[in-house]
PDB file of C-alpha atoms in Angstrom:
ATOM      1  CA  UNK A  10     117.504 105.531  77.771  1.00 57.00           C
ATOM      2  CA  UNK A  11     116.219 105.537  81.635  1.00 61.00           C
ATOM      3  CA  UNK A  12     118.143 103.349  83.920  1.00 68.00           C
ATOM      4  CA  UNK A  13     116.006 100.633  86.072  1.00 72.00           C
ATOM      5  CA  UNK A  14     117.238  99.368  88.531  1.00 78.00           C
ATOM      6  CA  UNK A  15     115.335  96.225  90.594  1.00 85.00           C
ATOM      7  CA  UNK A  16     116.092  95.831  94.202  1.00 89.00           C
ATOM      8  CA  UNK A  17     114.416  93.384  96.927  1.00 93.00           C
ATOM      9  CA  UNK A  18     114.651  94.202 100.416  1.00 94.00           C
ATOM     10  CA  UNK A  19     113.992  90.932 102.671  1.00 95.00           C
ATOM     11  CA  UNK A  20     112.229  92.412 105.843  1.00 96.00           C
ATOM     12  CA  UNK A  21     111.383  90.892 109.105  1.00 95.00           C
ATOM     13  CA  UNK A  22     108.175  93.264 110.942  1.00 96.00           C
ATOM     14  CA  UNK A  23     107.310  91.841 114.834  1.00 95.00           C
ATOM     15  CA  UNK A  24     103.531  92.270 115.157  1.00 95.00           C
ATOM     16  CA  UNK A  25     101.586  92.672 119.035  1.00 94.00           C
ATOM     17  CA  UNK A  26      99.035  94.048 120.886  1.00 95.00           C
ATOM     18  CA  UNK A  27      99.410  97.548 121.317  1.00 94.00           C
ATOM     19  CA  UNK A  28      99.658  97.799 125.469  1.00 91.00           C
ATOM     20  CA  UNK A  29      98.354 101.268 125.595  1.00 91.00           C
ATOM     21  CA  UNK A  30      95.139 100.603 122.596  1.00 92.00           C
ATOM     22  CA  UNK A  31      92.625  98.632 122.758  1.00 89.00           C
ATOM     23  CA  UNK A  32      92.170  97.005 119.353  1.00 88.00           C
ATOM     24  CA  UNK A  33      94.874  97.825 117.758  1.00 93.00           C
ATOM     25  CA  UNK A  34      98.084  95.937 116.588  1.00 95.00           C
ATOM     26  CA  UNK A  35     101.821  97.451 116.494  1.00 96.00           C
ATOM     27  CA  UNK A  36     103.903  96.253 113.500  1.00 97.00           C
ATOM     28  CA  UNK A  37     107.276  97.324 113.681  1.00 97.00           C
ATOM     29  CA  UNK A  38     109.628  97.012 111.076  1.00 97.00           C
ATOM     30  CA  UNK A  39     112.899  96.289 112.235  1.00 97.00           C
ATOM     31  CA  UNK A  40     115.308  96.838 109.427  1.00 97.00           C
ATOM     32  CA  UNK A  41     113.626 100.521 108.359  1.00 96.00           C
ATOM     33  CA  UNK A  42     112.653 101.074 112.256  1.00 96.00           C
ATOM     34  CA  UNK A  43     109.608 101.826 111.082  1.00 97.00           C
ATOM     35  CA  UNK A  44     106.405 101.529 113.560  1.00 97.00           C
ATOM     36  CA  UNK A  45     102.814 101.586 112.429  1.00 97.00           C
ATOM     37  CA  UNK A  46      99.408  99.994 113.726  1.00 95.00           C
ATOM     38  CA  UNK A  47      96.140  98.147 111.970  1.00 94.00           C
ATOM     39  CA  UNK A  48      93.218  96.597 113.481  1.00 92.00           C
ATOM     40  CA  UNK A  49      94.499  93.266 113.443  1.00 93.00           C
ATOM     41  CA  UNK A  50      97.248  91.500 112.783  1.00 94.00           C
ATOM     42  CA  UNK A  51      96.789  91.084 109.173  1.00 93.00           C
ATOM     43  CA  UNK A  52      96.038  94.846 108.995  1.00 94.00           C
ATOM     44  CA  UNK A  53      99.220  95.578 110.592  1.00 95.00           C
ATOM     45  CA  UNK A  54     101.386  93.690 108.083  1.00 95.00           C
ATOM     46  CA  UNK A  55      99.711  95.510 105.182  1.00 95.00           C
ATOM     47  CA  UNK A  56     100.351  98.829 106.794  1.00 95.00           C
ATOM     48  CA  UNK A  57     103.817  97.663 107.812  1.00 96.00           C
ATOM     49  CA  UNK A  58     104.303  96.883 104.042  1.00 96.00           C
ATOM     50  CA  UNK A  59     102.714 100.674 102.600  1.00 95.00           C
ATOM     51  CA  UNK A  60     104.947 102.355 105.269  1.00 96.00           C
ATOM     52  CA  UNK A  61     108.318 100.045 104.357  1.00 96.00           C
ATOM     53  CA  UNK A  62     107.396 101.013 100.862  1.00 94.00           C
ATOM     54  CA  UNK A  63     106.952 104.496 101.501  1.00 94.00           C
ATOM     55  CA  UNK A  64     110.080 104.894 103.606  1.00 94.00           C
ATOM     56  CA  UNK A  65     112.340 103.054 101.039  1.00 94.00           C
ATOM     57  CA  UNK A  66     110.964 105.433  98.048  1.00 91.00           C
ATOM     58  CA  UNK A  67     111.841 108.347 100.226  1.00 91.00           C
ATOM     59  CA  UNK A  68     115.050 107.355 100.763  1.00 91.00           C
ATOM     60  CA  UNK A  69     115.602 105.797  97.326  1.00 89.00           C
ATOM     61  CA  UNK A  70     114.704 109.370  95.545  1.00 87.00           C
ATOM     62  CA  UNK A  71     116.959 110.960  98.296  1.00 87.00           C
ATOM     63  CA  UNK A  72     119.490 108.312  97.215  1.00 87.00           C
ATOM     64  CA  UNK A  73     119.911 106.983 100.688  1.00 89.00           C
ATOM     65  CA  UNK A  74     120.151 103.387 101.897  1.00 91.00           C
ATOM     66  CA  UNK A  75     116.676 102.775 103.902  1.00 92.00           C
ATOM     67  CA  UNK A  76     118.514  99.510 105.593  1.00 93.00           C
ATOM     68  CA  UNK A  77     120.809 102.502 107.518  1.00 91.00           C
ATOM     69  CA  UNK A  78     117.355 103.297 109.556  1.00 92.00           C
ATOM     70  CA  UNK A  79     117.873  99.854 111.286  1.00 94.00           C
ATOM     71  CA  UNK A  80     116.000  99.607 114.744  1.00 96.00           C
ATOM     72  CA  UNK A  81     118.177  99.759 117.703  1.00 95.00           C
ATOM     73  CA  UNK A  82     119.380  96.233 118.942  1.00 95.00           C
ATOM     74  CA  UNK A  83     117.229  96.236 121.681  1.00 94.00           C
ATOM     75  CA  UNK A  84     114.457  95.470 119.075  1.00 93.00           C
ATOM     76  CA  UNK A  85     116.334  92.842 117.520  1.00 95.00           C
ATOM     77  CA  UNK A  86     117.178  91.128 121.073  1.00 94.00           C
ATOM     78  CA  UNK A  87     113.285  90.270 121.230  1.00 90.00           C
ATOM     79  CA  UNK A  88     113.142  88.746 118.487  1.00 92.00           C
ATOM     80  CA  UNK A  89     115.773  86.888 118.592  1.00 93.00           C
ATOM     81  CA  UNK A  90     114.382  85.885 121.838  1.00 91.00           C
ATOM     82  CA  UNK A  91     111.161  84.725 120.297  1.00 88.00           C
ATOM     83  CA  UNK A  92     112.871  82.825 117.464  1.00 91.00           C
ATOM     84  CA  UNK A  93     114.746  80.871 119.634  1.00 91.00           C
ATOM     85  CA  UNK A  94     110.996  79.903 121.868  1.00 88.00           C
ATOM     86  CA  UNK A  95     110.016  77.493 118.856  1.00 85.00           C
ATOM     87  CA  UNK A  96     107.417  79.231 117.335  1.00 87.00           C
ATOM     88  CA  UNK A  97     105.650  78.088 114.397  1.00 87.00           C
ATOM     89  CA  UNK A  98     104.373  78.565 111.228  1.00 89.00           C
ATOM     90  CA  UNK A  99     100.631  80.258 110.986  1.00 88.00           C
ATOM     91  CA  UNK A 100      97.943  81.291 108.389  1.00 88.00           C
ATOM     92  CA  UNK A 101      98.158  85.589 108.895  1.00 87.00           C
ATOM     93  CA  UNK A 102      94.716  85.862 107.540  1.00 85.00           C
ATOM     94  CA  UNK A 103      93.167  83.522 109.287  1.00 85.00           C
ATOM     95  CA  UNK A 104      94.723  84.497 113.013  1.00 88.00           C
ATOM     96  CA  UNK A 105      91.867  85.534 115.858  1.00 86.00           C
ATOM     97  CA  UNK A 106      92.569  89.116 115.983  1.00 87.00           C
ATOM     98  CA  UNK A 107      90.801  88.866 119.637  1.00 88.00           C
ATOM     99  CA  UNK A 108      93.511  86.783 120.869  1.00 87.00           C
ATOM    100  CA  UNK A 109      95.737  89.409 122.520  1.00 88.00           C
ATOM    101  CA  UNK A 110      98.218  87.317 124.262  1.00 86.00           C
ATOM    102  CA  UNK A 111     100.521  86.560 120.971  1.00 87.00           C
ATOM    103  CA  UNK A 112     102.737  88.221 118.755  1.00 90.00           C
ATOM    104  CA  UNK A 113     103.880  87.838 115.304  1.00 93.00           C
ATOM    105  CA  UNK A 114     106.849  87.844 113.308  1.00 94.00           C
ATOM    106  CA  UNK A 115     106.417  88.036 109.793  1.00 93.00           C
ATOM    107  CA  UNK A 116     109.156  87.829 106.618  1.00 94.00           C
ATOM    108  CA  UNK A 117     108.389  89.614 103.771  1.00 94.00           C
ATOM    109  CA  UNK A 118     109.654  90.813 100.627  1.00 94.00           C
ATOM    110  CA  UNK A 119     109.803  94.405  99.529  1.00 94.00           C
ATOM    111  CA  UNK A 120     110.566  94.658  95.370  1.00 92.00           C
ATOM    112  CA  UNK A 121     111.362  98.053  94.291  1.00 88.00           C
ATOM    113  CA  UNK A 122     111.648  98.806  90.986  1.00 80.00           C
ATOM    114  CA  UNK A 123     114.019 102.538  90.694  1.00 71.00           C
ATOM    115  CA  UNK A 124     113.771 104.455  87.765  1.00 65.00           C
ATOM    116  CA  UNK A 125     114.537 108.263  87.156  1.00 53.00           C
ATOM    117  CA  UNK A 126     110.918 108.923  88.963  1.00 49.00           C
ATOM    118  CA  UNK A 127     110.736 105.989  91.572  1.00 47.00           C
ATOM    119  CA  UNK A 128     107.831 103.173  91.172  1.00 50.00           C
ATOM    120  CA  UNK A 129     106.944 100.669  93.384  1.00 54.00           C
ATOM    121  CA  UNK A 130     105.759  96.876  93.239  1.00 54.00           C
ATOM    122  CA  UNK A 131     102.701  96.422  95.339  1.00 55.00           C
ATOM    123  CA  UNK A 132     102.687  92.938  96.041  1.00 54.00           C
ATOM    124  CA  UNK A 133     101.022  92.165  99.714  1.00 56.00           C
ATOM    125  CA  UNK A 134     101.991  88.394 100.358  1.00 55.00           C
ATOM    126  CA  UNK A 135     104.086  87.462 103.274  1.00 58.00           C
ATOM    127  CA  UNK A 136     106.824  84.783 102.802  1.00 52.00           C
ATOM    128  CA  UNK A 137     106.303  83.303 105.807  1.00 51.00           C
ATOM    129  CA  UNK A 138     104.774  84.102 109.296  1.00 49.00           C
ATOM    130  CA  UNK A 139     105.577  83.067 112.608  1.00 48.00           C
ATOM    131  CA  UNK A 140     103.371  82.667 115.910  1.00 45.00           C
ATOM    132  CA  UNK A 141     104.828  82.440 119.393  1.00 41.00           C
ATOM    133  CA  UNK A 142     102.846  82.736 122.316  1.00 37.00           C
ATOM    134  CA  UNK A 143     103.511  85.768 125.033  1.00 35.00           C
ATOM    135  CA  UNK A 144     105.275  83.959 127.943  1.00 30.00           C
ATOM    136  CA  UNK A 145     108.452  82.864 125.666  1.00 31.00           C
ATOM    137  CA  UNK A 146     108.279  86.344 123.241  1.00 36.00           C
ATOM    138  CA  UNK A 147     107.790  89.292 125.560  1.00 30.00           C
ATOM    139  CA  UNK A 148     108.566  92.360 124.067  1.00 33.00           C
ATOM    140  CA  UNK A 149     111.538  94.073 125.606  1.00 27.00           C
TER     141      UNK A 149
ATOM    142  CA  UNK B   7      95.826 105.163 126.217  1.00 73.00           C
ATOM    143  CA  UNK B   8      96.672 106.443 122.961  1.00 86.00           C
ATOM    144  CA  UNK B   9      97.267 109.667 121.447  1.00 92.00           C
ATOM    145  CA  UNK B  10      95.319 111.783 118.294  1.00 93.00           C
ATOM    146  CA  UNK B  11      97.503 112.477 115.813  1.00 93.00           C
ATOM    147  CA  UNK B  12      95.875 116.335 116.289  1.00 93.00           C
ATOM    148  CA  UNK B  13      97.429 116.745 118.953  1.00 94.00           C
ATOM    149  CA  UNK B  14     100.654 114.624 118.459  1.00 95.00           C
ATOM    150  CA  UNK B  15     100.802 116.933 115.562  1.00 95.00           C
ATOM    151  CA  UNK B  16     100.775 119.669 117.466  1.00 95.00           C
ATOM    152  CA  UNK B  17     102.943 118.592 119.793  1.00 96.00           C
ATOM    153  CA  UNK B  18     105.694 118.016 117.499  1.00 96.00           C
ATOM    154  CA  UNK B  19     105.633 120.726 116.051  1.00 96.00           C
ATOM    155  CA  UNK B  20     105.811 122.693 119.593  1.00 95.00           C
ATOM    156  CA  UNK B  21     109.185 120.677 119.969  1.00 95.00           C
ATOM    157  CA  UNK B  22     110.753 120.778 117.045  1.00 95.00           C
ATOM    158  CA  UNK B  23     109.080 124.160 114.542  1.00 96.00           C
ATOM    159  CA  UNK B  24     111.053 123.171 111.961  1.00 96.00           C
ATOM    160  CA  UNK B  25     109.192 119.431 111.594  1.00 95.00           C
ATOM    161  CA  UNK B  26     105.809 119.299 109.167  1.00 94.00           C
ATOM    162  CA  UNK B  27     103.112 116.380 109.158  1.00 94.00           C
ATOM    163  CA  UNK B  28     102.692 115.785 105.533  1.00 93.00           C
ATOM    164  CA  UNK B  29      99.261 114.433 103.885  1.00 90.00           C
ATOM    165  CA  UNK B  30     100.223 112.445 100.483  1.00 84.00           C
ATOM    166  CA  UNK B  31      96.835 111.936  97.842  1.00 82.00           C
ATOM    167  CA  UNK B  32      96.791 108.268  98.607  1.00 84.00           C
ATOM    168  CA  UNK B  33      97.659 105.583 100.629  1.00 86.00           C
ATOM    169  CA  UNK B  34      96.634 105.146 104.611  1.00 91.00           C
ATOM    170  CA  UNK B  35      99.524 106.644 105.882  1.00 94.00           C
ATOM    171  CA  UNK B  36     101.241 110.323 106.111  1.00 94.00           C
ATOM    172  CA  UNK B  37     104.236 111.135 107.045  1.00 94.00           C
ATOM    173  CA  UNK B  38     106.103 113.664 109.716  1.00 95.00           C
ATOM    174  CA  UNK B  39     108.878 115.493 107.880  1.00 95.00           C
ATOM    175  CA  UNK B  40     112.144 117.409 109.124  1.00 95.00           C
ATOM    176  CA  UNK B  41     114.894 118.672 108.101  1.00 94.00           C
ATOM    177  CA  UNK B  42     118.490 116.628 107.818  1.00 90.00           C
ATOM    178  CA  UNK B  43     116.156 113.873 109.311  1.00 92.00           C
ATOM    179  CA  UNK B  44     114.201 111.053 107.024  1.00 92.00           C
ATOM    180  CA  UNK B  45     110.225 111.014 106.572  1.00 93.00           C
ATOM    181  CA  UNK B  46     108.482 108.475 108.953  1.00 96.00           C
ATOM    182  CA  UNK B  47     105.133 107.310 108.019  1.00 96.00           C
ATOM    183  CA  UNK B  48     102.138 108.070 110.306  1.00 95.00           C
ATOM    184  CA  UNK B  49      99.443 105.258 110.428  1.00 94.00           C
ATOM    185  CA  UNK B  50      96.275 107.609 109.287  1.00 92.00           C
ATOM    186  CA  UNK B  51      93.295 105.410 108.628  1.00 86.00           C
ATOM    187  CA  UNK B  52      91.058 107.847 110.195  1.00 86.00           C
ATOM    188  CA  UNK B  53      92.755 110.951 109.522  1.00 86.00           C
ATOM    189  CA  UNK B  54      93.861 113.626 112.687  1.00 82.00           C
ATOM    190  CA  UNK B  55      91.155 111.453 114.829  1.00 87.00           C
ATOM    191  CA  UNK B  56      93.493 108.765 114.407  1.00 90.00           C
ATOM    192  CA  UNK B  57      95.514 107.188 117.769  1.00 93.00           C
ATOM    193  CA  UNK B  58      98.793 106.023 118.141  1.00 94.00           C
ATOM    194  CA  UNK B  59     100.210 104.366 120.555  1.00 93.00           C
ATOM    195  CA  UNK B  60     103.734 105.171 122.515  1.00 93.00           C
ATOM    196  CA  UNK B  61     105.247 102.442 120.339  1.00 93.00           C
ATOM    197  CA  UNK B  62     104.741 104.625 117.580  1.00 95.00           C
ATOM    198  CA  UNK B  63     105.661 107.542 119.460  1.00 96.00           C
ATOM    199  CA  UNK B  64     109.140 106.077 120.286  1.00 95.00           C
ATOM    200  CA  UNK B  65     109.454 105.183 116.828  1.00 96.00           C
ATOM    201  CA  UNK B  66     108.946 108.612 115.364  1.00 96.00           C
ATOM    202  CA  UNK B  67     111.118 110.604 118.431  1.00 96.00           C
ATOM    203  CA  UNK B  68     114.011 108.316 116.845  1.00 95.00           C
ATOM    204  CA  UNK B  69     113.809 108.889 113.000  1.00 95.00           C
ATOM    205  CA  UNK B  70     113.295 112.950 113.936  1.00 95.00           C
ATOM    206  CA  UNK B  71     115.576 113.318 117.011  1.00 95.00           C
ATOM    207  CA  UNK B  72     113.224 114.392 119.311  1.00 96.00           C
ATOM    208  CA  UNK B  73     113.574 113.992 123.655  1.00 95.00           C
ATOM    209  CA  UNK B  74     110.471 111.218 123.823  1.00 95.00           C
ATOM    210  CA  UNK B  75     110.307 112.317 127.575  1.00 95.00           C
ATOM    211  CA  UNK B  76     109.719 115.787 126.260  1.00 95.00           C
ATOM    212  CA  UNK B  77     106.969 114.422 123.850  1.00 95.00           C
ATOM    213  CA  UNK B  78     105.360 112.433 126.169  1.00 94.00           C
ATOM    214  CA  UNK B  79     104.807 115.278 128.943  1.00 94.00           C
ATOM    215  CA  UNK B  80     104.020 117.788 126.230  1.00 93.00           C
ATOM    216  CA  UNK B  81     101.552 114.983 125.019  1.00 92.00           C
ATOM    217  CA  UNK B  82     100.325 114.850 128.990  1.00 89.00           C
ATOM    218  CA  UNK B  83      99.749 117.972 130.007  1.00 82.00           C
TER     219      UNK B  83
END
């Protein structure tokens, strides 16, 4: 009989402008310290969610705990920071990719189903997503 | 201004011989491995003509131990 075993990780991933490319968004994962980039915010998050994915199947099949790569607190101090500033609720699909003076903090769920050869769920949707504007969420 | 991952590749490897940049059959990232350190997923949408930025960089010098000083002059020079 193979064992399954069904885990949900609840991840948080801050999304901004990349400072140093034009064009291009920085997700960062906080929980798997995991950075990656799209062309736009709602690019990021998907990429944020294939590299969370592929991060905890690497660990999973290593039999390590992927919440162990947390980011440093440094990370977590800014966004703390911007959910303290009030932000609210937006539409990721629809944001203005253009608009580089916001950032993004996005909740999503990561199901993983473990078997003797490791599978994934690939479900995309974000629970919820946050908007703040620049001058209350700088990045540290 | 970002970096290609050609030459952050190479880079990386220059620092630490022992690490490998990994291309897996699907999916729009790849990953750096090392040794005693985890895999950390490179954003790859274009391939080696893809850029990162030093977000990214710092990110990846902490999963594989590497000086990010180091990186970034090797990356520099």
């Amino acid at each position: 009989m193979t064992k399954e075993k069904r885990t949900v990780f609840n991840l948080t991933a801050m999304v901004e402008p990349a400072h140093d490319l034009p064009e291009q968004w920085v997700a960062h994962v906080l929980e798997f310290d995991v950075v990656t980039q799209g062309d736009s915010p709602f690019d990021a998050y998907r990429m944020a969610f294939e590299a969370a994915m592929m991060v905890a199947t690497d660990d999973a099949s290593e039999g390590v705990d992927p919440l162990l790569r947390r980011a440093p607190e440094k990370y977590w101090e800014g966004f703390y920071r911007c959910m303290n500033s009030n932000p609210k609720s937006v539409e990721l699909a629809k944001v203005d990719a253009s608009d580089r003076q916001k950032m993004y903090i996005i909740f999503f769920e990561l199901p993983l189903a473990l078997r003797a050869e490791t599978k994934a769920d690939h479900s995309t949707k974000p629970v919820r997503a946050a908007l703040s504007n620049d001058q209350a969420c700088a990045h540290p | 201004m970002g970096t290609k991952l050609r030459d952050l590749a190479k880079a990386v490897v220059q620092l630490a011989p022992d690490s490998e940049l990994k291309k897996p059959k699907s999916g729009s990232h790849w990953k750096f491995v090392r040794p005693k350190c985890r895999p950390y997923p490179v954003p790859a949408h274009n391939g080696d003509r893809s850029e990162v930025g030093d977000t990214y960089i710092a990110g990846l010098c902490r999963c594989l131990h590497l000086d990010h000083k180091a990186l970034v002059k090797m990356l520099s020079s």
